[in-house]
Coordinates of C-alpha atoms and ligand atoms in Angstrom, one line a residue:
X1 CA 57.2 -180.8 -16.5
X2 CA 56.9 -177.4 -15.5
X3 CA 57.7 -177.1 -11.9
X4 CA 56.3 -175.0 -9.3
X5 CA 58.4 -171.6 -8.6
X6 CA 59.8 -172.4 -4.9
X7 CA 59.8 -175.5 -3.2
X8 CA 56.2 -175.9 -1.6
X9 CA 57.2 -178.4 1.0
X10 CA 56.7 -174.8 3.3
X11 CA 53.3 -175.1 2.8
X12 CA 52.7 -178.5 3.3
X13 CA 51.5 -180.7 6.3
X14 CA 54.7 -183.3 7.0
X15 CA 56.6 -180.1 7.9
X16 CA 54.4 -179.4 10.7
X17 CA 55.4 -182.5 12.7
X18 CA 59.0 -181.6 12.1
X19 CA 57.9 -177.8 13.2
X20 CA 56.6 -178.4 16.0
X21 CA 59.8 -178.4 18.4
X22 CA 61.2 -175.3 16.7
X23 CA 57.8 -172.9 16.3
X24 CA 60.2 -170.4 18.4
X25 CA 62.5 -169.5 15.8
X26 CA 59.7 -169.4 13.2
X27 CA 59.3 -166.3 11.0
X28 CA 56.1 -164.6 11.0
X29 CA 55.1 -165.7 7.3
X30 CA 56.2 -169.2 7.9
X31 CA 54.0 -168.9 11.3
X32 CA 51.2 -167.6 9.2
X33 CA 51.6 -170.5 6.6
X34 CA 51.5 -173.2 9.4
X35 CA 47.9 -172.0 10.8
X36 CA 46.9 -172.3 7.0
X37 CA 48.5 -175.1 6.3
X38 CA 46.9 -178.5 5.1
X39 CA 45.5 -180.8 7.9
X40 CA 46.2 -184.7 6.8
X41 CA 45.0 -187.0 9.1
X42 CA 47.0 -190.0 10.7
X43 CA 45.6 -192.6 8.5
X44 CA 46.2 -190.6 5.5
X45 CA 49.8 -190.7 6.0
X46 CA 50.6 -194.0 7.4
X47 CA 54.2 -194.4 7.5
X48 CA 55.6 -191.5 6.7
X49 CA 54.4 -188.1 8.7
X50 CA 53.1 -189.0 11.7
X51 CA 50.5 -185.8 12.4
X52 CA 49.3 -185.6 16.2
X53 CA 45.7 -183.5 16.1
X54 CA 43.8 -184.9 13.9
X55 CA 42.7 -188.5 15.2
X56 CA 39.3 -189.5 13.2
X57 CA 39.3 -187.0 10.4
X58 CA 39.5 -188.0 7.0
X59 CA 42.2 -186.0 4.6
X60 CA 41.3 -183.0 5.5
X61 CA 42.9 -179.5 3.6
X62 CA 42.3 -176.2 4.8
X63 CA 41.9 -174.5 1.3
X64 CA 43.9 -171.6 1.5
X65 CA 43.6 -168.7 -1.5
X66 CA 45.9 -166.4 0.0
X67 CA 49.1 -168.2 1.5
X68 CA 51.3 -165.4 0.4
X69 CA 51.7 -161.7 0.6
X70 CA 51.4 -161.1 -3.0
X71 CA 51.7 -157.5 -4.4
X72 CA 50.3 -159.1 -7.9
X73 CA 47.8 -161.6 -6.7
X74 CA 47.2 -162.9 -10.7
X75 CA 51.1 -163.4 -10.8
X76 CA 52.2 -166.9 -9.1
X77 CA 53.6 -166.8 -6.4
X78 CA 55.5 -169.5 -3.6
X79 CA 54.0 -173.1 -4.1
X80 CA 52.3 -171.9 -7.0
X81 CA 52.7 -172.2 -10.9
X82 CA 50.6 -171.3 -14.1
X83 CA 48.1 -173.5 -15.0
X84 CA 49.9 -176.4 -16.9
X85 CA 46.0 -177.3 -19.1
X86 CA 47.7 -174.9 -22.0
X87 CA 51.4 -176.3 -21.7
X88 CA 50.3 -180.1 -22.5
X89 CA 49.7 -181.2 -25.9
X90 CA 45.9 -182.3 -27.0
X91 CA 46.4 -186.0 -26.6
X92 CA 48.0 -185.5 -22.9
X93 CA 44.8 -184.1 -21.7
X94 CA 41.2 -185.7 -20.8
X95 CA 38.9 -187.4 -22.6
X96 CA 35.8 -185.4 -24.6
X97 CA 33.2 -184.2 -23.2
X98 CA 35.0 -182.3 -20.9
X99 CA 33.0 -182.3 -17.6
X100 CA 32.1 -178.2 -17.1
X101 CA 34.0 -178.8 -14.2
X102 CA 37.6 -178.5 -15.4
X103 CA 39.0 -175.3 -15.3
X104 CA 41.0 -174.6 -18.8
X105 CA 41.6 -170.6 -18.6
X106 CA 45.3 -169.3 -19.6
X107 CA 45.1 -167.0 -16.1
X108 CA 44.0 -169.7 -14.1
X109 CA 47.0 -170.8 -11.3
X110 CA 47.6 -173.5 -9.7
X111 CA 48.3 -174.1 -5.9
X112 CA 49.4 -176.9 -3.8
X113 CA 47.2 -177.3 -0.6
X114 CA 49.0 -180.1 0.8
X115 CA 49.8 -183.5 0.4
X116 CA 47.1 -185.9 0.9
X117 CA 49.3 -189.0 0.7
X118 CA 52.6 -190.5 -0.3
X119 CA 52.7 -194.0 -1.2
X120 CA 55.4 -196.3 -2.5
X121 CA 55.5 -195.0 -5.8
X122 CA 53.5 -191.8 -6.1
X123 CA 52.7 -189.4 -3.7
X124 CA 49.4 -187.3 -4.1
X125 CA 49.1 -183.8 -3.4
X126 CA 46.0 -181.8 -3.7
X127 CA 45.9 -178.8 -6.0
X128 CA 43.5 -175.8 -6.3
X129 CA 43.6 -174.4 -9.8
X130 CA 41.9 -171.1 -10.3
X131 CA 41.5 -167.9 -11.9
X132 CA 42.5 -165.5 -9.2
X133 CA 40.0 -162.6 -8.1
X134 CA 41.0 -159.5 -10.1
X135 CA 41.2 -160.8 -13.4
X136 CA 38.4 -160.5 -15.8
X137 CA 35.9 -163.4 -15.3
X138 CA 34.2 -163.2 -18.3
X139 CA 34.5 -167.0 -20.2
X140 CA 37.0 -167.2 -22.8
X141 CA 34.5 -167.6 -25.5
X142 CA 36.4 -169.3 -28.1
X143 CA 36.6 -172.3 -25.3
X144 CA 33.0 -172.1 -24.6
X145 CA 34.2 -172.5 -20.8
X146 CA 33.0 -170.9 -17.6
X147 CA 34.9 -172.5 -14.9
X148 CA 36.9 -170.5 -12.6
X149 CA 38.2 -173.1 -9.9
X150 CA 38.1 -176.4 -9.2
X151 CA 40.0 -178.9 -7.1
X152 CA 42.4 -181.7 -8.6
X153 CA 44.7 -184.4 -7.0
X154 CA 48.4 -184.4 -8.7
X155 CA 49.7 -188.0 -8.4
X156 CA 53.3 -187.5 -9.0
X157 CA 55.3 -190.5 -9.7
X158 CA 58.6 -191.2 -8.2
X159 CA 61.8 -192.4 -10.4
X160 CA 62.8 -195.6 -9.3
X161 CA 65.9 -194.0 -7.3
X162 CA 63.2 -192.5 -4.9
X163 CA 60.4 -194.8 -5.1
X164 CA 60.0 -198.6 -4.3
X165 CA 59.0 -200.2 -7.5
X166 CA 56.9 -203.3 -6.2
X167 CA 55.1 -203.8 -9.1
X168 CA 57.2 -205.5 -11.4
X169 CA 57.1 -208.2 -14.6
X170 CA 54.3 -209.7 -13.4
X171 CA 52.0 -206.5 -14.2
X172 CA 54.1 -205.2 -17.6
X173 CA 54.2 -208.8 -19.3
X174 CA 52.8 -208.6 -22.8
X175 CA 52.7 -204.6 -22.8
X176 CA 54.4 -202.8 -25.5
X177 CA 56.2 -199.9 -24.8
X178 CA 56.3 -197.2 -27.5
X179 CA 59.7 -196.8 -28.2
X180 CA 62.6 -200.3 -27.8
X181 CA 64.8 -197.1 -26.5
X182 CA 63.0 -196.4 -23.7
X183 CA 62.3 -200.3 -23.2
X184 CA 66.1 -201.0 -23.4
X185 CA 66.6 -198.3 -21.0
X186 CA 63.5 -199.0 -18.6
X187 CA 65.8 -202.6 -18.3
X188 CA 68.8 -200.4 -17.6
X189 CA 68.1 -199.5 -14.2
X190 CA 71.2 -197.7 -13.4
X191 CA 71.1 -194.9 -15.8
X192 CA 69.1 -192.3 -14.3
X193 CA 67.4 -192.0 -17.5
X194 CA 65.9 -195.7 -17.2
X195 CA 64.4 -194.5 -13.9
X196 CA 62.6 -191.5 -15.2
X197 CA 61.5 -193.3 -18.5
X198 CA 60.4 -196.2 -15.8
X199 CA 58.4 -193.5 -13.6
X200 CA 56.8 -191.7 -16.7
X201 CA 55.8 -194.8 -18.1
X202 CA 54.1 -195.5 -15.0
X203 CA 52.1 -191.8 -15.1
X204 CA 51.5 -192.8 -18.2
X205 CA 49.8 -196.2 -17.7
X206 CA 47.8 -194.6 -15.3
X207 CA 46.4 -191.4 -17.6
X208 CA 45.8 -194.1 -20.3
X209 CA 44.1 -196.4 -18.5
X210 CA 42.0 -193.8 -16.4
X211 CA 41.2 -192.1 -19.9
X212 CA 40.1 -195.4 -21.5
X213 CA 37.8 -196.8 -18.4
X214 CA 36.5 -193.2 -17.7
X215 CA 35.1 -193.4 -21.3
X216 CA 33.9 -196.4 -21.2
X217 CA 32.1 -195.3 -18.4
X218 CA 33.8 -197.0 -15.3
X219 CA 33.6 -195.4 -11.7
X220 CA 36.9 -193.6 -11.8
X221 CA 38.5 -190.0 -11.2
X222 CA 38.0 -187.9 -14.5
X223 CA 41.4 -187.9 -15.6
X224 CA 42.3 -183.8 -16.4
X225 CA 45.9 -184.2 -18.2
X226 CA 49.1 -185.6 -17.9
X227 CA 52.4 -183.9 -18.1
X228 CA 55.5 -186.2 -17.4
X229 CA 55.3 -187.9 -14.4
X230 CA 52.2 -186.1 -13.2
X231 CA 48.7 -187.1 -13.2
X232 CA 45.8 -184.8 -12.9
X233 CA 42.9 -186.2 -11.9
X234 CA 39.3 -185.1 -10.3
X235 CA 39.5 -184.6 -6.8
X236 CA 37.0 -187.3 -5.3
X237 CA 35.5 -185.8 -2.0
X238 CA 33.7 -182.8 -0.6
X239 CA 34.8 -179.3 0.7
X240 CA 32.7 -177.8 3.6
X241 CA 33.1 -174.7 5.2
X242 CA 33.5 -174.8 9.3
X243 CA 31.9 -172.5 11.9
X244 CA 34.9 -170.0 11.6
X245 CA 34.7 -169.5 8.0
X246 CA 37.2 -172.1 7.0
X247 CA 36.9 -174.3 3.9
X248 CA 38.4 -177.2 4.1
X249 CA 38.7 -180.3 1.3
X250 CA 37.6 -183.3 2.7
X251 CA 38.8 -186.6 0.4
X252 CA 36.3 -189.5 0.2
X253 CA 37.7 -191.9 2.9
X254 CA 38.9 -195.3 1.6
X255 CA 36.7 -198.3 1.8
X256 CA 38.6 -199.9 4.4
X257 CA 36.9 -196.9 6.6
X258 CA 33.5 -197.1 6.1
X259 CA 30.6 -199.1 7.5
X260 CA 27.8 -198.1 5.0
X261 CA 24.0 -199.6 5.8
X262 CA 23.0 -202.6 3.9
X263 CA 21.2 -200.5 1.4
X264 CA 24.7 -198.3 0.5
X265 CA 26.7 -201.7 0.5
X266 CA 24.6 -203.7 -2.2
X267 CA 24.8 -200.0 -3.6
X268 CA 28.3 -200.3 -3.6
X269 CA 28.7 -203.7 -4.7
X270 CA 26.7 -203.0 -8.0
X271 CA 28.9 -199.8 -8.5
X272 CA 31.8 -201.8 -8.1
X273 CA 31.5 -204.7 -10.3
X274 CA 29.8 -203.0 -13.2
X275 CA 33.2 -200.8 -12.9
X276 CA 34.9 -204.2 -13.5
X277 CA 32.6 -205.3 -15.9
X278 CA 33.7 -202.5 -17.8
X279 CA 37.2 -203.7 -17.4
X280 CA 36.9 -206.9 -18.2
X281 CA 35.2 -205.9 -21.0
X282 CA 37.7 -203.7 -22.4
X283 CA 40.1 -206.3 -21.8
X284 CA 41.6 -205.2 -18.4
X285 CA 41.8 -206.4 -15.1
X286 CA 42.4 -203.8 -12.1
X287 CA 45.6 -205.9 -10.8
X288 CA 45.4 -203.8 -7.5
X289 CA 42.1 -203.6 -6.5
X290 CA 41.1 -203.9 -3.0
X291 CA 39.6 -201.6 -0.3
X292 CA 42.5 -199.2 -0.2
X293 CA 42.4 -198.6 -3.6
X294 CA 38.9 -197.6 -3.7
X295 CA 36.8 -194.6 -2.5
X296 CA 33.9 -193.9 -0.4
X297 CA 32.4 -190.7 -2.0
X298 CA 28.8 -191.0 0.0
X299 CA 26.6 -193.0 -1.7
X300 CA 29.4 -192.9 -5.1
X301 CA 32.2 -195.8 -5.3
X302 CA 35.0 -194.6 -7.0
X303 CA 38.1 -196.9 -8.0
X304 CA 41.3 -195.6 -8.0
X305 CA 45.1 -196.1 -9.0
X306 CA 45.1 -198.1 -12.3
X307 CA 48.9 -197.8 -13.3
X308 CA 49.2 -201.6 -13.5
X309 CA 46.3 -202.5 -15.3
X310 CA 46.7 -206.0 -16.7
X311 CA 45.7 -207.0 -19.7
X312 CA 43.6 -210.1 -19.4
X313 CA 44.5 -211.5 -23.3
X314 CA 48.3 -210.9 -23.6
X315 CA 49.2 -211.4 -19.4
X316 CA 50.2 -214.7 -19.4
X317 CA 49.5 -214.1 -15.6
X318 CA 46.0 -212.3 -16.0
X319 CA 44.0 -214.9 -14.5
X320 CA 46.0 -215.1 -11.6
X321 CA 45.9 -210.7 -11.2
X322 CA 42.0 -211.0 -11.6
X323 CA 41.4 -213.9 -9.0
X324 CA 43.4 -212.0 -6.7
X325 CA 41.3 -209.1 -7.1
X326 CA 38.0 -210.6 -7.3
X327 CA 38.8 -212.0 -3.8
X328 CA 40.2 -209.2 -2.0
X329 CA 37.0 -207.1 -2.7
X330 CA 35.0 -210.1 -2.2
X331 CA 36.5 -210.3 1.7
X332 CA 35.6 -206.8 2.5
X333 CA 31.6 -207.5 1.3
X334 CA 31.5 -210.4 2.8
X335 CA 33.1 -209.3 5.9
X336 CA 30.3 -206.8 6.0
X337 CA 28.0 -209.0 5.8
X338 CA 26.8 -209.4 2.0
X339 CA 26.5 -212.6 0.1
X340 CA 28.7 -212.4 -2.4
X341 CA 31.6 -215.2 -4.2
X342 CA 34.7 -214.5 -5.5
X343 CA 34.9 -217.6 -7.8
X344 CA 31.2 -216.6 -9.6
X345 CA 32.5 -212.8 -10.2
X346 CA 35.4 -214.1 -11.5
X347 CA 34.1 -216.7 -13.6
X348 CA 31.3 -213.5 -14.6
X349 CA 33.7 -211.6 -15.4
X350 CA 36.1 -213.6 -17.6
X351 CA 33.1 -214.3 -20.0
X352 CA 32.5 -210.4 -20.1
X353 CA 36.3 -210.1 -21.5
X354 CA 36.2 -213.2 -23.7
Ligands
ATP1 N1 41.3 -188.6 -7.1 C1 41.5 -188.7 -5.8 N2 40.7 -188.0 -5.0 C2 40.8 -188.0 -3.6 N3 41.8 -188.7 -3.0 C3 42.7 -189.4 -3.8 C4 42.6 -189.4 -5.2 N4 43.6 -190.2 -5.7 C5 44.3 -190.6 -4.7 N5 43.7 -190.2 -3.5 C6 44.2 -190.4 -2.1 O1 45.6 -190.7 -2.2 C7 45.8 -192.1 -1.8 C8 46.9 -192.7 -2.7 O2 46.5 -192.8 -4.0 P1 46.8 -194.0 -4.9 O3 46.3 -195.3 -4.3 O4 46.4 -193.7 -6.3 O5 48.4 -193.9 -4.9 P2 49.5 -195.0 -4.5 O6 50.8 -194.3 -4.7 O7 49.3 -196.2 -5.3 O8 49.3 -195.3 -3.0 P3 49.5 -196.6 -2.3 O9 51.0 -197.0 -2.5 O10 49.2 -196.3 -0.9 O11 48.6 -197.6 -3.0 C9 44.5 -192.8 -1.9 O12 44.4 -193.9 -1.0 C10 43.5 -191.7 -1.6 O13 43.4 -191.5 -0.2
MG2 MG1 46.8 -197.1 -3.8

């Protein structure tokens, strides 16, 4: 996976809580990066970088186009990298149509913004990918394409070494893995190599599940490529543009966070069980879904992190994985108040998939 140039962790938000008692010996650049740099709220980052200022906001990223004194501005430069859409074979990137969106231009770069959350497995970083202002912006017409920027989450999944692994036999039994080496190796989890094969396989779940539910039409983040243990995906949320000029990137909060009226919640509801309709029909059940794994994006529901899809014929433990999720989302509704039962979406469902 092609890396980016320098570390970016200078540009990223969990270095400003460890800045903050030693702004004196800061350099002027690193000074300027810091009142650039990302804005994460508390939530966001539960855990792991506790930020102080930002009480109430949702993920919030200043988008910053300039975080670097470049004397070539379409050359890369610190925390950024050439646009990896060329560098990834056909089959590693989204499904067709390609939303007009999706930025595919050779001189397009990207740049990391931030992080917007690390989890147990994965952390997510938000990335800006764009053709920077001086080159020609004419469309490449052989790609029939016309977009210049757009603004992508990077899940990046962590070998087992660095990550914690919860998810275990129960969500991989009756999967086939490609290749018996990698499956012998996956079982070998000393060698460092059956901890990357573990973590790509885990990217890779995701892409392919993402790419087959996003075509079947399911609420999910268009999935833009995958390239080892990264995930490109859509970035779900908003950017707005404050009273000093700033932009900033605003990620649709999690369900857990929003009280929407009883219009947007039956809204919601029918969003989110035709997205598992669509699951169950395609044989799948979610296998993590509840109301941190779903997003608020106004009046759109979007479901998110699918690595451990289960699937509902070869699981031996698939009924169990879809109960469980059927009555986790089934809590939050009805502890907002809608008239909803677990045991009728899950009986719903399992008639869809069989
Ligand atoms: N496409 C997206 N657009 C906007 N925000 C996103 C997107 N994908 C992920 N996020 C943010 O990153 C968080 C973590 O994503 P995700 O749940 O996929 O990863 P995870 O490693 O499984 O995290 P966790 O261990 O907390 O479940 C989400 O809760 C959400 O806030
Ligand atoms: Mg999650």
């Amino acid at each position: 996976m092609p890396r980016f140039p320098e570390s970016p962790s200078a540009a990223l938000i969990h270095a400003a809580g460890k800045g903050s008692t030693s702004s004196g010996d800061r350099s002027a650049a690193t000074e300027r990066r810091s009142a650039q740099r990302v804005r994460v709220s508390r939530e966001d980052l539960e855990g792991y970088y506790p930020t102080s200022d930002d009480a109430g906001r949702h993920t919030a990223a200043d988008v910053v186009r300039n975080q670097h004194d470049l004397t070539d501005p379409t050359q890369p430069g610190p925390g950024q990298r050439w646009s990896t859409w060329r560098s990834v074979a056909k089959g590693q990137r989204g499904p067709e149509p390609l939303p007009d969106w999706v930025v595919t231009r050779d001189a397009a770069i990207d740049t990391e913004l931030g992080i917007l959350k690390t989890g147990k497995e994965a952390d997510a970083f938000l990335i800006e990918r764009a053709v920077p202002a001086g080159v020609d912006s004419t469309p490449d017409l052989t790609l029939d394409q016309a977009a210049t920027r757009c603004l992508l989450v990077a899940k990046r999944y962590r070998s087992l070494e660095h990550g914690q692994f919860h998810r275990g036999s129960e969500y991989t039994e009756g999967r086939t893995v490609r290749r018996t080496r990698d499956q012998r190796a996956m079982e070998d989890r000393k060698s460092a190599w059956g901890r990357a094969v573990s973590a790509t396989q885990w990217a890779d779940a995701e892409f392919v599940a993402l790419r087959t539910v996003w075509e079947a039409g399911a609420p999910v983040p268009y999935p833009v490529q995958i390239d080892g243990t990264e995930v490109l995906m859509e970035f779900v949320g908003t950017e707005e543009t404050d009273d000093l000029g700033r932009t900033q990137a605003i990620a649709a909060p999690r369900l857990t966070r929003v009280r929407p009226s009883d219009d947007l919640l039956e809204s919601y509801w029918e969003q989110l069980t035709h997205g598992m309709s669509v699951l169950a029909r395609l044989g799948f059940a979610h296998g993590d879904l509840s109301p941190y794994n779903i997003l608020a994006d106004g009046e759109r529901l979007v479901i998110i992190d699918l690595p451990q899809v289960v699937d509902l014929a070869a699981n031996p433990f698939s009924s169990d994985v879809l109960l469980r999720d059927c009555r986790t989302v089934c809590d939050w509704f009805i502890a907002r108040g809608l008239d909803v039962d677990a045991d009728a979406l899950f009986a719903d469902l399992l008639a869809q998939a069989f």
